[in-house]
Amino acid sequence: AELRPHQQRGLDWLAFMSRLGLGAVLADDMGLGKTIQVLALLAHERESGLRKAPTLLVCPMSVVGNWQREAERFVPDLRVHVHHGAQRLSGQALAAAAADHDLVVTTYAIAARDVAQLATLTWQRVVLDEAQHVKNTATAQSRATRAVPAAHRIALTGTPVENRLEELRAILDFANPSLLGSAASFRARFAVPIERDHDAVAAAR
């Protein structure tokens, strides 16, 4: 496939952010190809010798198959392992499988359940698909995704803000921890002035 212009810009930006060690939030609307942009990033890193460890992708169960199909269609050389189900690997077998693949796909529920194991493995990147699932930082799923160490983090979501600005802070906090401060300081500095008082200065800041 040939990337569309906006997808090429997205790929260039993701690669740039990755080189800088900065997390990214890719918030293209649904249907604009967030999946293919991430797959193109992984293919680029593999071909350029920049791949140092596998990428862990966390997503809802409903899109696991889509990631498998898109990878097989657009980057058939990319090695994909799905970590899910009662027969999923654990311990040394999981570590060996992860090291032998470019992309490990799991679900939010399994990430929360297996966080102790996942956090011990070496990841180049953690990607969250439909990252609005971590907009509440108190949930087990949200805590689990933050507990897995990685050199780079990407959040994919077409709805970075659904109801409150705190949701955007939570997603950005996954990608770049503490960038916008704590929940309390963000609420005092941004959320309350913008949402309650319609403060244009706070919004611009």
mmCIF file of N, CA and C in Angstrom, residues 29-107:
data_model
loop_
_atom_site.group_PDB
_atom_site.id
_atom_site.type_symbol
_atom_site.label_atom_id
_atom_site.label_comp_id
_atom_site.label_asym_id
_atom_site.label_seq_id
_atom_site.Cartn_x
_atom_site.Cartn_y
_atom_site.Cartn_z
ATOM 1 N N ASP A 29 -9.214 11.009 13.396
ATOM 2 C CA ASP A 29 -10.559 10.448 13.494
ATOM 3 C C ASP A 29 -10.565 8.987 13.048
ATOM 4 N N MET A 30 -11.576 8.261 13.474
ATOM 5 C CA MET A 30 -11.730 6.859 13.097
ATOM 6 C C MET A 30 -11.785 6.733 11.575
ATOM 7 N N GLY A 31 -11.063 5.761 11.036
ATOM 8 C CA GLY A 31 -11.082 5.515 9.604
ATOM 9 C C GLY A 31 -9.968 6.190 8.825
ATOM 10 N N LEU A 32 -9.155 7.012 9.504
ATOM 11 C CA LEU A 32 -8.079 7.723 8.806
ATOM 12 C C LEU A 32 -6.749 6.964 8.832
ATOM 13 N N GLY A 33 -6.733 5.789 9.474
ATOM 14 C CA GLY A 33 -5.556 4.938 9.348
ATOM 15 C C GLY A 33 -4.528 5.051 10.452
ATOM 16 N N LYS A 34 -4.972 5.139 11.705
ATOM 17 C CA LYS A 34 -4.006 5.154 12.811
ATOM 18 C C LYS A 34 -3.247 3.826 12.878
ATOM 19 N N THR A 35 -3.957 2.726 12.605
ATOM 20 C CA THR A 35 -3.325 1.406 12.653
ATOM 21 C C THR A 35 -2.189 1.306 11.644
ATOM 22 N N ILE A 36 -2.442 1.698 10.419
ATOM 23 C CA ILE A 36 -1.412 1.550 9.383
ATOM 24 C C ILE A 36 -0.228 2.473 9.648
ATOM 25 N N GLN A 37 -0.459 3.615 10.283
ATOM 26 C CA GLN A 37 0.661 4.506 10.604
ATOM 27 C C GLN A 37 1.592 3.864 11.632
ATOM 28 N N VAL A 38 1.027 3.177 12.619
ATOM 29 C CA VAL A 38 1.855 2.491 13.617
ATOM 30 C C VAL A 38 2.572 1.305 12.984
ATOM 31 N N LEU A 39 1.867 0.538 12.155
ATOM 32 C CA LEU A 39 2.511 -0.587 11.477
ATOM 33 C C LEU A 39 3.640 -0.106 10.568
ATOM 34 N N ALA A 40 3.433 1.028 9.902
ATOM 35 C CA ALA A 40 4.481 1.588 9.040
ATOM 36 C C ALA A 40 5.686 2.022 9.884
ATOM 37 N N LEU A 41 5.430 2.538 11.090
ATOM 38 C CA LEU A 41 6.526 2.914 11.986
ATOM 39 C C LEU A 41 7.365 1.689 12.363
ATOM 40 N N LEU A 42 6.682 0.588 12.699
ATOM 41 C CA LEU A 42 7.398 -0.632 13.069
ATOM 42 C C LEU A 42 8.192 -1.183 11.885
ATOM 43 N N ALA A 43 7.599 -1.126 10.688
ATOM 44 C CA ALA A 43 8.298 -1.590 9.496
ATOM 45 C C ALA A 43 9.518 -0.720 9.219
ATOM 46 N N HIS A 44 9.356 0.587 9.361
ATOM 47 C CA HIS A 44 10.465 1.528 9.163
ATOM 48 C C HIS A 44 11.613 1.236 10.123
ATOM 49 N N GLU A 45 11.282 1.005 11.397
ATOM 50 C CA GLU A 45 12.322 0.749 12.389
ATOM 51 C C GLU A 45 13.031 -0.577 12.122
ATOM 52 N N ARG A 46 12.273 -1.563 11.695
ATOM 53 C CA ARG A 46 12.880 -2.866 11.406
ATOM 54 C C ARG A 46 13.821 -2.771 10.217
ATOM 55 N N GLU A 47 13.376 -2.082 9.162
ATOM 56 C CA GLU A 47 14.190 -1.962 7.952
ATOM 57 C C GLU A 47 15.412 -1.079 8.169
ATOM 58 N N SER A 48 15.305 -0.124 9.103
ATOM 59 C CA SER A 48 16.400 0.824 9.346
ATOM 60 C C SER A 48 17.350 0.362 10.442
ATOM 61 N N GLY A 49 17.080 -0.807 11.009
ATOM 62 C CA GLY A 49 17.928 -1.298 12.083
ATOM 63 C C GLY A 49 17.710 -0.582 13.405
ATOM 64 N N LEU A 50 16.563 0.075 13.559
ATOM 65 C CA LEU A 50 16.274 0.831 14.777
ATOM 66 C C LEU A 50 15.493 0.016 15.798
ATOM 67 N N ARG A 51 15.074 -1.199 15.408
ATOM 68 C CA ARG A 51 14.318 -2.028 16.334
ATOM 69 C C ARG A 51 15.254 -2.612 17.379
ATOM 70 N N LYS A 52 15.018 -2.292 18.643
ATOM 71 C CA LYS A 52 15.849 -2.796 19.733
ATOM 72 C C LYS A 52 15.114 -3.821 20.584
ATOM 73 N N ALA A 53 13.792 -3.777 20.564
ATOM 74 C CA ALA A 53 12.967 -4.680 21.373
ATOM 75 C C ALA A 53 11.570 -4.681 20.766
ATOM 76 N N PRO A 54 10.710 -5.606 21.173
ATOM 77 C CA PRO A 54 9.350 -5.642 20.614
ATOM 78 C C PRO A 54 8.495 -4.482 21.110
ATOM 79 N N THR A 55 7.411 -4.249 20.394
ATOM 80 C CA THR A 55 6.399 -3.271 20.798
ATOM 81 C C THR A 55 5.216 -4.020 21.397
ATOM 82 N N LEU A 56 4.723 -3.536 22.515
ATOM 83 C CA LEU A 56 3.520 -4.088 23.138
ATOM 84 C C LEU A 56 2.336 -3.218 22.766
ATOM 85 N N LEU A 57 1.325 -3.819 22.158
ATOM 86 C CA LEU A 57 0.113 -3.094 21.797
ATOM 87 C C LEU A 57 -1.035 -3.574 22.676
ATOM 88 N N VAL A 58 -1.694 -2.640 23.348
ATOM 89 C CA VAL A 58 -2.847 -2.956 24.197
ATOM 90 C C VAL A 58 -4.084 -2.371 23.539
ATOM 91 N N CYS A 59 -5.114 -3.187 23.370
ATOM 92 C CA CYS A 59 -6.308 -2.744 22.656
ATOM 93 C C CYS A 59 -7.532 -3.484 23.177
ATOM 94 N N PRO A 60 -8.745 -3.018 22.845
ATOM 95 C CA PRO A 60 -9.944 -3.782 23.181
ATOM 96 C C PRO A 60 -9.959 -5.111 22.423
ATOM 97 N N MET A 61 -10.591 -6.120 22.993
ATOM 98 C CA MET A 61 -10.661 -7.436 22.356
ATOM 99 C C MET A 61 -11.262 -7.335 20.954
ATOM 100 N N SER A 62 -12.180 -6.404 20.754
ATOM 101 C CA SER A 62 -12.893 -6.294 19.483
ATOM 102 C C SER A 62 -12.000 -5.924 18.306
ATOM 103 N N VAL A 63 -10.803 -5.389 18.555
ATOM 104 C CA VAL A 63 -9.934 -4.984 17.440
ATOM 105 C C VAL A 63 -8.646 -5.794 17.346
ATOM 106 N N VAL A 64 -8.492 -6.823 18.188
ATOM 107 C CA VAL A 64 -7.304 -7.680 18.108
ATOM 108 C C VAL A 64 -7.184 -8.289 16.706
ATOM 109 N N GLY A 65 -8.277 -8.851 16.203
ATOM 110 C CA GLY A 65 -8.271 -9.456 14.874
ATOM 111 C C GLY A 65 -7.953 -8.459 13.779
ATOM 112 N N ASN A 66 -8.419 -7.229 13.946
ATOM 113 C CA ASN A 66 -8.147 -6.187 12.954
ATOM 114 C C ASN A 66 -6.651 -5.898 12.862
ATOM 115 N N TRP A 67 -5.982 -5.830 14.022
ATOM 116 C CA TRP A 67 -4.535 -5.604 14.017
ATOM 117 C C TRP A 67 -3.811 -6.754 13.321
ATOM 118 N N GLN A 68 -4.241 -7.985 13.582
ATOM 119 C CA GLN A 68 -3.628 -9.139 12.921
ATOM 120 C C GLN A 68 -3.807 -9.069 11.405
ATOM 121 N N ARG A 69 -5.027 -8.770 10.979
ATOM 122 C CA ARG A 69 -5.320 -8.716 9.543
ATOM 123 C C ARG A 69 -4.564 -7.581 8.853
ATOM 124 N N GLU A 70 -4.551 -6.406 9.484
ATOM 125 C CA GLU A 70 -3.867 -5.261 8.874
ATOM 126 C C GLU A 70 -2.367 -5.522 8.772
ATOM 127 N N ALA A 71 -1.793 -6.142 9.804
ATOM 128 C CA ALA A 71 -0.363 -6.453 9.767
ATOM 129 C C ALA A 71 -0.067 -7.456 8.650
ATOM 130 N N GLU A 72 -0.900 -8.479 8.539
ATOM 131 C CA GLU A 72 -0.693 -9.502 7.511
ATOM 132 C C GLU A 72 -0.845 -8.919 6.112
ATOM 133 N N ARG A 73 -1.748 -7.969 5.971
ATOM 134 C CA ARG A 73 -2.012 -7.388 4.654
ATOM 135 C C ARG A 73 -0.929 -6.398 4.239
ATOM 136 N N PHE A 74 -0.539 -5.494 5.158
ATOM 137 C CA PHE A 74 0.340 -4.387 4.780
ATOM 138 C C PHE A 74 1.817 -4.629 5.095
ATOM 139 N N VAL A 75 2.112 -5.383 6.152
ATOM 140 C CA VAL A 75 3.511 -5.659 6.513
ATOM 141 C C VAL A 75 3.654 -7.145 6.853
ATOM 142 N N PRO A 76 3.520 -8.010 5.848
ATOM 143 C CA PRO A 76 3.498 -9.451 6.100
ATOM 144 C C PRO A 76 4.775 -9.989 6.751
ATOM 145 N N ASP A 77 5.881 -9.259 6.646
ATOM 146 C CA ASP A 77 7.127 -9.703 7.270
ATOM 147 C C ASP A 77 7.172 -9.388 8.763
ATOM 148 N N LEU A 78 6.247 -8.571 9.240
ATOM 149 C CA LEU A 78 6.232 -8.206 10.651
ATOM 150 C C LEU A 78 5.765 -9.407 11.475
ATOM 151 N N ARG A 79 6.517 -9.751 12.489
ATOM 152 C CA ARG A 79 6.193 -10.917 13.315
ATOM 153 C C ARG A 79 5.273 -10.482 14.457
ATOM 154 N N VAL A 80 4.051 -11.024 14.469
ATOM 155 C CA VAL A 80 3.024 -10.616 15.423
ATOM 156 C C VAL A 80 2.644 -11.788 16.328
ATOM 157 N N HIS A 81 2.622 -11.542 17.621
ATOM 158 C CA HIS A 81 2.204 -12.551 18.600
ATOM 159 C C HIS A 81 1.025 -12.015 19.393
ATOM 160 N N VAL A 82 -0.048 -12.782 19.493
ATOM 161 C CA VAL A 82 -1.217 -12.378 20.279
ATOM 162 C C VAL A 82 -1.146 -13.026 21.658
ATOM 163 N N HIS A 83 -1.151 -12.193 22.690
ATOM 164 C CA HIS A 83 -1.093 -12.672 24.074
ATOM 165 C C HIS A 83 -2.498 -12.570 24.661
ATOM 166 N N HIS A 84 -3.242 -13.667 24.573
ATOM 167 C CA HIS A 84 -4.637 -13.641 25.024
ATOM 168 C C HIS A 84 -5.142 -15.066 25.177
ATOM 169 N N GLY A 85 -6.175 -15.221 25.975
ATOM 170 C CA GLY A 85 -6.823 -16.517 26.111
ATOM 171 C C GLY A 85 -6.266 -17.350 27.244
ATOM 172 N N ALA A 86 -6.980 -18.415 27.567
ATOM 173 C CA ALA A 86 -6.605 -19.276 28.693
ATOM 174 C C ALA A 86 -5.270 -19.977 28.452
ATOM 175 N N GLN A 87 -4.915 -20.209 27.189
ATOM 176 C CA GLN A 87 -3.672 -20.917 26.871
ATOM 177 C C GLN A 87 -2.516 -19.962 26.583
ATOM 178 N N ARG A 88 -2.656 -18.694 26.939
ATOM 179 C CA ARG A 88 -1.590 -17.728 26.655
ATOM 180 C C ARG A 88 -0.312 -18.091 27.426
ATOM 181 N N LEU A 89 0.805 -17.684 26.861
ATOM 182 C CA LEU A 89 2.105 -18.020 27.438
ATOM 183 C C LEU A 89 2.366 -17.242 28.718
ATOM 184 N N SER A 90 3.294 -17.766 29.515
ATOM 185 C CA SER A 90 3.700 -17.076 30.729
ATOM 186 C C SER A 90 5.157 -17.395 31.014
ATOM 187 N N GLY A 91 5.746 -16.674 31.953
ATOM 188 C CA GLY A 91 7.112 -16.938 32.373
ATOM 189 C C GLY A 91 8.121 -16.856 31.241
ATOM 190 N N GLN A 92 9.055 -17.806 31.210
ATOM 191 C CA GLN A 92 10.116 -17.807 30.210
ATOM 192 C C GLN A 92 9.582 -17.985 28.797
ATOM 193 N N ALA A 93 8.492 -18.733 28.661
ATOM 194 C CA ALA A 93 7.908 -18.940 27.328
ATOM 195 C C ALA A 93 7.395 -17.616 26.756
ATOM 196 N N LEU A 94 6.773 -16.798 27.605
ATOM 197 C CA LEU A 94 6.292 -15.485 27.156
ATOM 198 C C LEU A 94 7.477 -14.579 26.824
ATOM 199 N N ALA A 95 8.482 -14.590 27.656
ATOM 200 C CA ALA A 95 9.668 -13.758 27.417
ATOM 201 C C ALA A 95 10.324 -14.127 26.092
ATOM 202 N N ALA A 96 10.439 -15.428 25.818
ATOM 203 C CA ALA A 96 11.054 -15.883 24.572
ATOM 204 C C ALA A 96 10.211 -15.495 23.366
ATOM 205 N N ALA A 97 8.891 -15.650 23.488
ATOM 206 C CA ALA A 97 7.997 -15.305 22.377
ATOM 207 C C ALA A 97 8.043 -13.811 22.090
ATOM 208 N N ALA A 98 8.037 -12.997 23.139
ATOM 209 C CA ALA A 98 8.079 -11.545 22.961
ATOM 210 C C ALA A 98 9.369 -11.138 22.252
ATOM 211 N N ALA A 99 10.489 -11.690 22.705
ATOM 212 C CA ALA A 99 11.775 -11.334 22.111
ATOM 213 C C ALA A 99 11.865 -11.745 20.648
ATOM 214 N N ASP A 100 11.097 -12.760 20.259
ATOM 215 C CA ASP A 100 11.165 -13.297 18.903
ATOM 216 C C ASP A 100 10.161 -12.645 17.959
ATOM 217 N N HIS A 101 9.388 -11.686 18.458
ATOM 218 C CA HIS A 101 8.378 -11.016 17.632
ATOM 219 C C HIS A 101 8.590 -9.507 17.636
ATOM 220 N N ASP A 102 8.057 -8.856 16.615
ATOM 221 C CA ASP A 102 8.148 -7.394 16.528
ATOM 222 C C ASP A 102 7.015 -6.719 17.289
ATOM 223 N N LEU A 103 5.847 -7.375 17.299
ATOM 224 C CA LEU A 103 4.657 -6.789 17.900
ATOM 225 C C LEU A 103 3.930 -7.839 18.729
ATOM 226 N N VAL A 104 3.666 -7.514 19.978
ATOM 227 C CA VAL A 104 2.878 -8.382 20.855
ATOM 228 C C VAL A 104 1.560 -7.658 21.129
ATOM 229 N N VAL A 105 0.457 -8.292 20.763
ATOM 230 C CA VAL A 105 -0.871 -7.688 20.904
ATOM 231 C C VAL A 105 -1.588 -8.335 22.082
ATOM 232 N N THR A 106 -2.102 -7.502 22.982
ATOM 233 C CA THR A 106 -2.896 -8.005 24.093
ATOM 234 C C THR A 106 -4.062 -7.062 24.348
ATOM 235 N N THR A 107 -4.926 -7.436 25.279
ATOM 236 C CA THR A 107 -6.106 -6.626 25.576
ATOM 237 C C THR A 107 -5.920 -5.878 26.888
#
